Amino acid sequence: MNKIPVWFDTDIGVDDAVALLVACRLEELEIVGVSAVAGNTPLPNAFRNARDVLALAGRKEIKVYPGADRPLVKELFTAEYVHGSNGLGGAEIPLSDAPIEETKAWDALYEKAKEYSGELVVCAVGPLTNIATAIFKHPDIIEHIKVLNIMGGAADGGNITPCAEFNIYVDPHAAENVMKSGIPVNLFGLDVTHKAFLDDDDIDEIVSYGNAASKLFKDSNGLLYAARERLDWSGLCEHDSCPVIYTAHPDWFVGQECGIYVETQGKLTIGKTVTDLWTDFKFEDRHCHIFLDVDRTRFAGLIKDIYRTY
Ligand code: RIB
Ligand code: CA
């Protein structure tokens, strides 16, 4: 089987860790690089967590590159209330002993995009600062990246504000530049990620495996368990696993073509992904797809099947 080359850009927090552990064991994918960006947690944590989660997955040969330690314009806004002070909900895992990469994320991504020109799929599951910086510094990268599979935004609603989803809210200027770049975008916003959850039985099963990955799952999701009780969620939404699992199983998701732009000025609406999904007025440039539904049973089943192998 020809594996799909994937670059994983992450602000590795709790659900990012699930997505990376899943990506490492999806036989359809080859993870050719990982980059860290500030978001859920400051960059040093994100960089360390990405390295350590890869080591836990037995994949410390996959290189992790440091990216942006703050958004393009706004001050950094992090999410310790969900991801804890270390980015993994307080869970402790062994430190990786892989060599420390010093090449910047945007430069490493550019080189890899040229190496896999026309084939590279980028799964971006944090603020889009690294991706925007790569496009700004290396404009011809848009000729080499096949598609950006992005966890972020929402056609309807938000989580960090009534209008904005966290990844886009943290760096709306980067998101605006990425949406306008012309690189094809598959957007996995809250519309679909709120349906991509693990329910109580799924959670209990993953924890019951008792391996290192399931221990990390158990130990890192404490704050999310509490939030779930408080906000009466259906389960634990695995936001960042959506673009990863879509890359291997696109038929499990339902999406629509649309134009997507990002609000960067509004006092109440900054970070909103504005789509022409439900309006008579359609944007002229509609090079994006936004996803609205997922086969949750197959999605959750795959995550369980993969966690069982660790
Ligand atoms: O809104 C959900 C997104 O914000 C996920 O990527 C999560 O990891 C946080 O970064
Ligand atoms: Ca994330």
PDB file of N, CA, C and O in Angstrom, residues 78-129:
ATOM      1  N   THR A  78      -3.718  30.689  26.349  1.00  0.00           N
ATOM      2  CA  THR A  78      -3.576  29.230  26.488  1.00  0.00           C
ATOM      3  C   THR A  78      -4.778  28.654  27.234  1.00  0.00           C
ATOM      4  O   THR A  78      -5.643  29.397  27.688  1.00  0.00           O
ATOM      5  N   ALA A  79      -4.813  27.324  27.372  1.00  0.00           N
ATOM      6  CA  ALA A  79      -5.999  26.659  27.924  1.00  0.00           C
ATOM      7  C   ALA A  79      -5.621  25.696  29.046  1.00  0.00           C
ATOM      8  O   ALA A  79      -5.940  24.498  29.017  1.00  0.00           O
ATOM      9  N   GLU A  80      -4.948  26.248  30.071  1.00  0.00           N
ATOM     10  CA  GLU A  80      -4.566  25.389  31.211  1.00  0.00           C
ATOM     11  C   GLU A  80      -5.803  24.785  31.888  1.00  0.00           C
ATOM     12  O   GLU A  80      -5.734  23.702  32.449  1.00  0.00           O
ATOM     13  N   TYR A  81      -6.927  25.493  31.796  1.00  0.00           N
ATOM     14  CA  TYR A  81      -8.133  25.001  32.496  1.00  0.00           C
ATOM     15  C   TYR A  81      -8.623  23.683  31.913  1.00  0.00           C
ATOM     16  O   TYR A  81      -9.417  22.968  32.496  1.00  0.00           O
ATOM     17  N   VAL A  82      -8.133  23.360  30.708  1.00  0.00           N
ATOM     18  CA  VAL A  82      -8.511  22.074  30.097  1.00  0.00           C
ATOM     19  C   VAL A  82      -7.288  21.150  29.998  1.00  0.00           C
ATOM     20  O   VAL A  82      -7.372  19.950  30.272  1.00  0.00           O
ATOM     21  N   HIS A  83      -6.140  21.747  29.617  1.00  0.00           N
ATOM     22  CA  HIS A  83      -4.972  20.908  29.319  1.00  0.00           C
ATOM     23  C   HIS A  83      -3.933  20.912  30.442  1.00  0.00           C
ATOM     24  O   HIS A  83      -2.865  20.312  30.293  1.00  0.00           O
ATOM     25  N   GLY A  84      -4.237  21.597  31.536  1.00  0.00           N
ATOM     26  CA  GLY A  84      -3.323  21.582  32.680  1.00  0.00           C
ATOM     27  C   GLY A  84      -2.087  22.432  32.430  1.00  0.00           C
ATOM     28  O   GLY A  84      -1.869  22.947  31.338  1.00  0.00           O
ATOM     29  N   SER A  85      -1.242  22.518  33.442  1.00  0.00           N
ATOM     30  CA  SER A  85      -0.069  23.407  33.344  1.00  0.00           C
ATOM     31  C   SER A  85       1.026  22.808  32.454  1.00  0.00           C
ATOM     32  O   SER A  85       1.871  23.532  31.939  1.00  0.00           O
ATOM     33  N   ASN A  86       0.983  21.487  32.220  1.00  0.00           N
ATOM     34  CA  ASN A  86       2.030  20.888  31.368  1.00  0.00           C
ATOM     35  C   ASN A  86       1.518  20.538  29.972  1.00  0.00           C
ATOM     36  O   ASN A  86       2.248  20.015  29.142  1.00  0.00           O
ATOM     37  N   GLY A  87       0.253  20.806  29.711  1.00  0.00           N
ATOM     38  CA  GLY A  87      -0.315  20.523  28.390  1.00  0.00           C
ATOM     39  C   GLY A  87      -0.893  19.135  28.249  1.00  0.00           C
ATOM     40  O   GLY A  87      -1.603  18.845  27.285  1.00  0.00           O
ATOM     41  N   LEU A  88      -0.604  18.251  29.196  1.00  0.00           N
ATOM     42  CA  LEU A  88      -1.143  16.885  29.150  1.00  0.00           C
ATOM     43  C   LEU A  88      -2.020  16.606  30.366  1.00  0.00           C
ATOM     44  O   LEU A  88      -2.069  15.483  30.883  1.00  0.00           O
ATOM     45  N   GLY A  89      -2.680  17.673  30.831  1.00  0.00           N
ATOM     46  CA  GLY A  89      -3.618  17.479  31.940  1.00  0.00           C
ATOM     47  C   GLY A  89      -2.929  17.043  33.218  1.00  0.00           C
ATOM     48  O   GLY A  89      -3.552  16.443  34.102  1.00  0.00           O
ATOM     49  N   GLY A  90      -1.636  17.315  33.301  1.00  0.00           N
ATOM     50  CA  GLY A  90      -0.880  16.935  34.503  1.00  0.00           C
ATOM     51  C   GLY A  90      -0.299  15.531  34.424  1.00  0.00           C
ATOM     52  O   GLY A  90       0.454  15.102  35.300  1.00  0.00           O
ATOM     53  N   ALA A  91      -0.634  14.776  33.377  1.00  0.00           N
ATOM     54  CA  ALA A  91      -0.081  13.414  33.247  1.00  0.00           C
ATOM     55  C   ALA A  91       1.432  13.495  33.031  1.00  0.00           C
ATOM     56  O   ALA A  91       1.927  14.386  32.339  1.00  0.00           O
ATOM     57  N   GLU A  92       2.146  12.567  33.652  1.00  0.00           N
ATOM     58  CA  GLU A  92       3.610  12.519  33.507  1.00  0.00           C
ATOM     59  C   GLU A  92       3.974  11.312  32.651  1.00  0.00           C
ATOM     60  O   GLU A  92       3.537  10.191  32.948  1.00  0.00           O
ATOM     61  N   ILE A  93       4.738  11.528  31.602  1.00  0.00           N
ATOM     62  CA  ILE A  93       5.234  10.391  30.792  1.00  0.00           C
ATOM     63  C   ILE A  93       6.744  10.530  30.643  1.00  0.00           C
ATOM     64  O   ILE A  93       7.290  11.630  30.784  1.00  0.00           O
ATOM     65  N   PRO A  94       7.436   9.425  30.335  1.00  0.00           N
ATOM     66  CA  PRO A  94       8.902   9.491  30.246  1.00  0.00           C
ATOM     67  C   PRO A  94       9.365  10.488  29.182  1.00  0.00           C
ATOM     68  O   PRO A  94       8.711  10.663  28.141  1.00  0.00           O
ATOM     69  N   LEU A  95      10.481  11.150  29.487  1.00  0.00           N
ATOM     70  CA  LEU A  95      11.054  12.100  28.529  1.00  0.00           C
ATOM     71  C   LEU A  95      11.679  11.342  27.359  1.00  0.00           C
ATOM     72  O   LEU A  95      12.315  10.304  27.549  1.00  0.00           O
ATOM     73  N   SER A  96      11.520  11.902  26.161  1.00  0.00           N
ATOM     74  CA  SER A  96      12.171  11.305  24.989  1.00  0.00           C
ATOM     75  C   SER A  96      13.675  11.597  25.024  1.00  0.00           C
ATOM     76  O   SER A  96      14.098  12.669  25.456  1.00  0.00           O
ATOM     77  N   ASP A  97      14.447  10.637  24.547  1.00  0.00           N
ATOM     78  CA  ASP A  97      15.901  10.892  24.442  1.00  0.00           C
ATOM     79  C   ASP A  97      16.305  11.090  22.973  1.00  0.00           C
ATOM     80  O   ASP A  97      17.486  11.004  22.624  1.00  0.00           O
ATOM     81  N   ALA A  98      15.309  11.382  22.145  1.00  0.00           N
ATOM     82  CA  ALA A  98      15.623  11.651  20.726  1.00  0.00           C
ATOM     83  C   ALA A  98      16.409  12.966  20.626  1.00  0.00           C
ATOM     84  O   ALA A  98      16.248  13.848  21.473  1.00  0.00           O
ATOM     85  N   PRO A  99      17.251  13.098  19.610  1.00  0.00           N
ATOM     86  CA  PRO A  99      18.006  14.357  19.440  1.00  0.00           C
ATOM     87  C   PRO A  99      17.043  15.542  19.332  1.00  0.00           C
ATOM     88  O   PRO A  99      15.932  15.415  18.825  1.00  0.00           O
ATOM     89  N   ILE A 100      17.464  16.689  19.857  1.00  0.00           N
ATOM     90  CA  ILE A 100      16.625  17.894  19.813  1.00  0.00           C
ATOM     91  C   ILE A 100      16.801  18.570  18.453  1.00  0.00           C
ATOM     92  O   ILE A 100      17.928  18.902  18.067  1.00  0.00           O
ATOM     93  N   GLU A 101      15.696  18.718  17.714  1.00  0.00           N
ATOM     94  CA  GLU A 101      15.769  19.402  16.412  1.00  0.00           C
ATOM     95  C   GLU A 101      15.736  20.901  16.638  1.00  0.00           C
ATOM     96  O   GLU A 101      14.935  21.391  17.443  1.00  0.00           O
ATOM     97  N   GLU A 102      16.564  21.651  15.921  1.00  0.00           N
ATOM     98  CA  GLU A 102      16.576  23.104  16.073  1.00  0.00           C
ATOM     99  C   GLU A 102      16.025  23.823  14.847  1.00  0.00           C
ATOM    100  O   GLU A 102      15.686  25.002  14.923  1.00  0.00           O
ATOM    101  N   THR A 103      15.909  23.090  13.719  1.00  0.00           N
ATOM    102  CA  THR A 103      15.321  23.721  12.535  1.00  0.00           C
ATOM    103  C   THR A 103      13.909  24.189  12.862  1.00  0.00           C
ATOM    104  O   THR A 103      13.155  23.460  13.520  1.00  0.00           O
ATOM    105  N   LYS A 104      13.552  25.376  12.422  1.00  0.00           N
ATOM    106  CA  LYS A 104      12.218  25.899  12.710  1.00  0.00           C
ATOM    107  C   LYS A 104      11.153  25.130  11.921  1.00  0.00           C
ATOM    108  O   LYS A 104      11.387  24.700  10.789  1.00  0.00           O
ATOM    109  N   ALA A 105       9.984  25.031  12.525  1.00  0.00           N
ATOM    110  CA  ALA A 105       8.888  24.254  11.941  1.00  0.00           C
ATOM    111  C   ALA A 105       8.608  24.645  10.498  1.00  0.00           C
ATOM    112  O   ALA A 105       8.444  23.781   9.622  1.00  0.00           O
ATOM    113  N   TRP A 106       8.528  25.964  10.230  1.00  0.00           N
ATOM    114  CA  TRP A 106       8.131  26.420   8.898  1.00  0.00           C
ATOM    115  C   TRP A 106       9.176  26.075   7.840  1.00  0.00           C
ATOM    116  O   TRP A 106       8.824  25.813   6.694  1.00  0.00           O
ATOM    117  N   ASP A 107      10.429  26.041   8.239  1.00  0.00           N
ATOM    118  CA  ASP A 107      11.489  25.668   7.283  1.00  0.00           C
ATOM    119  C   ASP A 107      11.493  24.155   7.053  1.00  0.00           C
ATOM    120  O   ASP A 107      11.637  23.682   5.908  1.00  0.00           O
ATOM    121  N   ALA A 108      11.316  23.394   8.109  1.00  0.00           N
ATOM    122  CA  ALA A 108      11.280  21.928   7.972  1.00  0.00           C
ATOM    123  C   ALA A 108      10.060  21.500   7.165  1.00  0.00           C
ATOM    124  O   ALA A 108      10.146  20.620   6.293  1.00  0.00           O
ATOM    125  N   LEU A 109       8.930  22.145   7.419  1.00  0.00           N
ATOM    126  CA  LEU A 109       7.709  21.823   6.664  1.00  0.00           C
ATOM    127  C   LEU A 109       7.911  22.130   5.188  1.00  0.00           C
ATOM    128  O   LEU A 109       7.536  21.340   4.314  1.00  0.00           O
ATOM    129  N   TYR A 110       8.541  23.245   4.884  1.00  0.00           N
ATOM    130  CA  TYR A 110       8.790  23.627   3.483  1.00  0.00           C
ATOM    131  C   TYR A 110       9.650  22.578   2.784  1.00  0.00           C
ATOM    132  O   TYR A 110       9.314  22.125   1.673  1.00  0.00           O
ATOM    133  N   GLU A 111      10.715  22.150   3.424  1.00  0.00           N
ATOM    134  CA  GLU A 111      11.593  21.145   2.816  1.00  0.00           C
ATOM    135  C   GLU A 111      10.836  19.841   2.585  1.00  0.00           C
ATOM    136  O   GLU A 111      10.951  19.215   1.532  1.00  0.00           O
ATOM    137  N   LYS A 112      10.026  19.442   3.570  1.00  0.00           N
ATOM    138  CA  LYS A 112       9.269  18.197   3.418  1.00  0.00           C
ATOM    139  C   LYS A 112       8.193  18.330   2.341  1.00  0.00           C
ATOM    140  O   LYS A 112       7.931  17.388   1.588  1.00  0.00           O
ATOM    141  N   ALA A 113       7.586  19.507   2.243  1.00  0.00           N
ATOM    142  CA  ALA A 113       6.558  19.721   1.210  1.00  0.00           C
ATOM    143  C   ALA A 113       7.176  19.605  -0.184  1.00  0.00           C
ATOM    144  O   ALA A 113       6.572  19.013  -1.089  1.00  0.00           O
ATOM    145  N   LYS A 114       8.389  20.114  -0.357  1.00  0.00           N
ATOM    146  CA  LYS A 114       9.075  19.982  -1.653  1.00  0.00           C
ATOM    147  C   LYS A 114       9.449  18.523  -1.914  1.00  0.00           C
ATOM    148  O   LYS A 114       9.284  18.031  -3.030  1.00  0.00           O
ATOM    149  N   GLU A 115       9.884  17.829  -0.874  1.00  0.00           N
ATOM    150  CA  GLU A 115      10.263  16.409  -1.022  1.00  0.00           C
ATOM    151  C   GLU A 115       9.070  15.564  -1.455  1.00  0.00           C
ATOM    152  O   GLU A 115       9.194  14.659  -2.272  1.00  0.00           O
ATOM    153  N   TYR A 116       7.903  15.883  -0.892  1.00  0.00           N
ATOM    154  CA  TYR A 116       6.684  15.117  -1.223  1.00  0.00           C
ATOM    155  C   TYR A 116       5.746  15.980  -2.065  1.00  0.00           C
ATOM    156  O   TYR A 116       4.537  15.985  -1.863  1.00  0.00           O
ATOM    157  N   SER A 117       6.322  16.754  -2.980  1.00  0.00           N
ATOM    158  CA  SER A 117       5.545  17.746  -3.703  1.00  0.00           C
ATOM    159  C   SER A 117       4.272  17.167  -4.330  1.00  0.00           C
ATOM    160  O   SER A 117       4.299  16.167  -5.042  1.00  0.00           O
ATOM    161  N   GLY A 118       3.159  17.818  -3.959  1.00  0.00           N
ATOM    162  CA  GLY A 118       1.864  17.414  -4.519  1.00  0.00           C
ATOM    163  C   GLY A 118       1.200  16.295  -3.766  1.00  0.00           C
ATOM    164  O   GLY A 118       0.036  15.978  -4.007  1.00  0.00           O
ATOM    165  N   GLU A 119       1.910  15.695  -2.806  1.00  0.00           N
ATOM    166  CA  GLU A 119       1.349  14.558  -2.056  1.00  0.00           C
ATOM    167  C   GLU A 119       1.169  14.856  -0.571  1.00  0.00           C
ATOM    168  O   GLU A 119       0.381  14.194   0.088  1.00  0.00           O
ATOM    169  N   LEU A 120       1.888  15.829  -0.032  1.00  0.00           N
ATOM    170  CA  LEU A 120       1.912  16.018   1.414  1.00  0.00           C
ATOM    171  C   LEU A 120       0.580  16.530   1.945  1.00  0.00           C
ATOM    172  O   LEU A 120       0.056  17.551   1.483  1.00  0.00           O
ATOM    173  N   VAL A 121       0.040  15.786   2.929  1.00  0.00           N
ATOM    174  CA  VAL A 121      -1.182  16.201   3.631  1.00  0.00           C
ATOM    175  C   VAL A 121      -0.751  16.761   4.985  1.00  0.00           C
ATOM    176  O   VAL A 121      -0.009  16.106   5.727  1.00  0.00           O
ATOM    177  N   VAL A 122      -1.179  17.993   5.283  1.00  0.00           N
ATOM    178  CA  VAL A 122      -0.856  18.594   6.567  1.00  0.00           C
ATOM    179  C   VAL A 122      -2.081  18.502   7.468  1.00  0.00           C
ATOM    180  O   VAL A 122      -3.158  18.971   7.091  1.00  0.00           O
ATOM    181  N   CYS A 123      -1.905  17.838   8.614  1.00  0.00           N
ATOM    182  CA  CYS A 123      -2.966  17.821   9.632  1.00  0.00           C
ATOM    183  C   CYS A 123      -2.585  18.855  10.687  1.00  0.00           C
ATOM    184  O   CYS A 123      -1.597  18.673  11.409  1.00  0.00           O
ATOM    185  N   ALA A 124      -3.331  19.950  10.721  1.00  0.00           N
ATOM    186  CA  ALA A 124      -3.037  21.051  11.642  1.00  0.00           C
ATOM    187  C   ALA A 124      -4.102  21.072  12.729  1.00  0.00           C
ATOM    188  O   ALA A 124      -5.290  21.276  12.440  1.00  0.00           O
ATOM    189  N   VAL A 125      -3.667  20.853  13.970  1.00  0.00           N
ATOM    190  CA  VAL A 125      -4.643  20.684  15.050  1.00  0.00           C
ATOM    191  C   VAL A 125      -4.416  21.670  16.202  1.00  0.00           C
ATOM    192  O   VAL A 125      -4.840  21.420  17.343  1.00  0.00           O
ATOM    193  N   GLY A 126      -3.766  22.757  15.904  1.00  0.00           N
ATOM    194  CA  GLY A 126      -3.595  23.847  16.863  1.00  0.00           C
ATOM    195  C   GLY A 126      -3.770  25.166  16.141  1.00  0.00           C
ATOM    196  O   GLY A 126      -4.222  25.198  14.993  1.00  0.00           O
ATOM    197  N   PRO A 127      -3.428  26.278  16.792  1.00  0.00           N
ATOM    198  CA  PRO A 127      -3.431  27.551  16.068  1.00  0.00           C
ATOM    199  C   PRO A 127      -2.568  27.442  14.815  1.00  0.00           C
ATOM    200  O   PRO A 127      -1.587  26.714  14.788  1.00  0.00           O
ATOM    201  N   LEU A 128      -2.929  28.207  13.774  1.00  0.00           N
ATOM    202  CA  LEU A 128      -2.303  28.018  12.454  1.00  0.00           C
ATOM    203  C   LEU A 128      -1.071  28.888  12.234  1.00  0.00           C
ATOM    204  O   LEU A 128      -0.667  29.135  11.090  1.00  0.00           O
ATOM    205  N   THR A 129      -0.440  29.304  13.315  1.00  0.00           N
ATOM    206  CA  THR A 129       0.702  30.221  13.224  1.00  0.00           C
ATOM    207  C   THR A 129       1.849  29.645  12.402  1.00  0.00           C
ATOM    208  O   THR A 129       2.416  30.337  11.538  1.00  0.00           O
TER     209      THR A 129
END
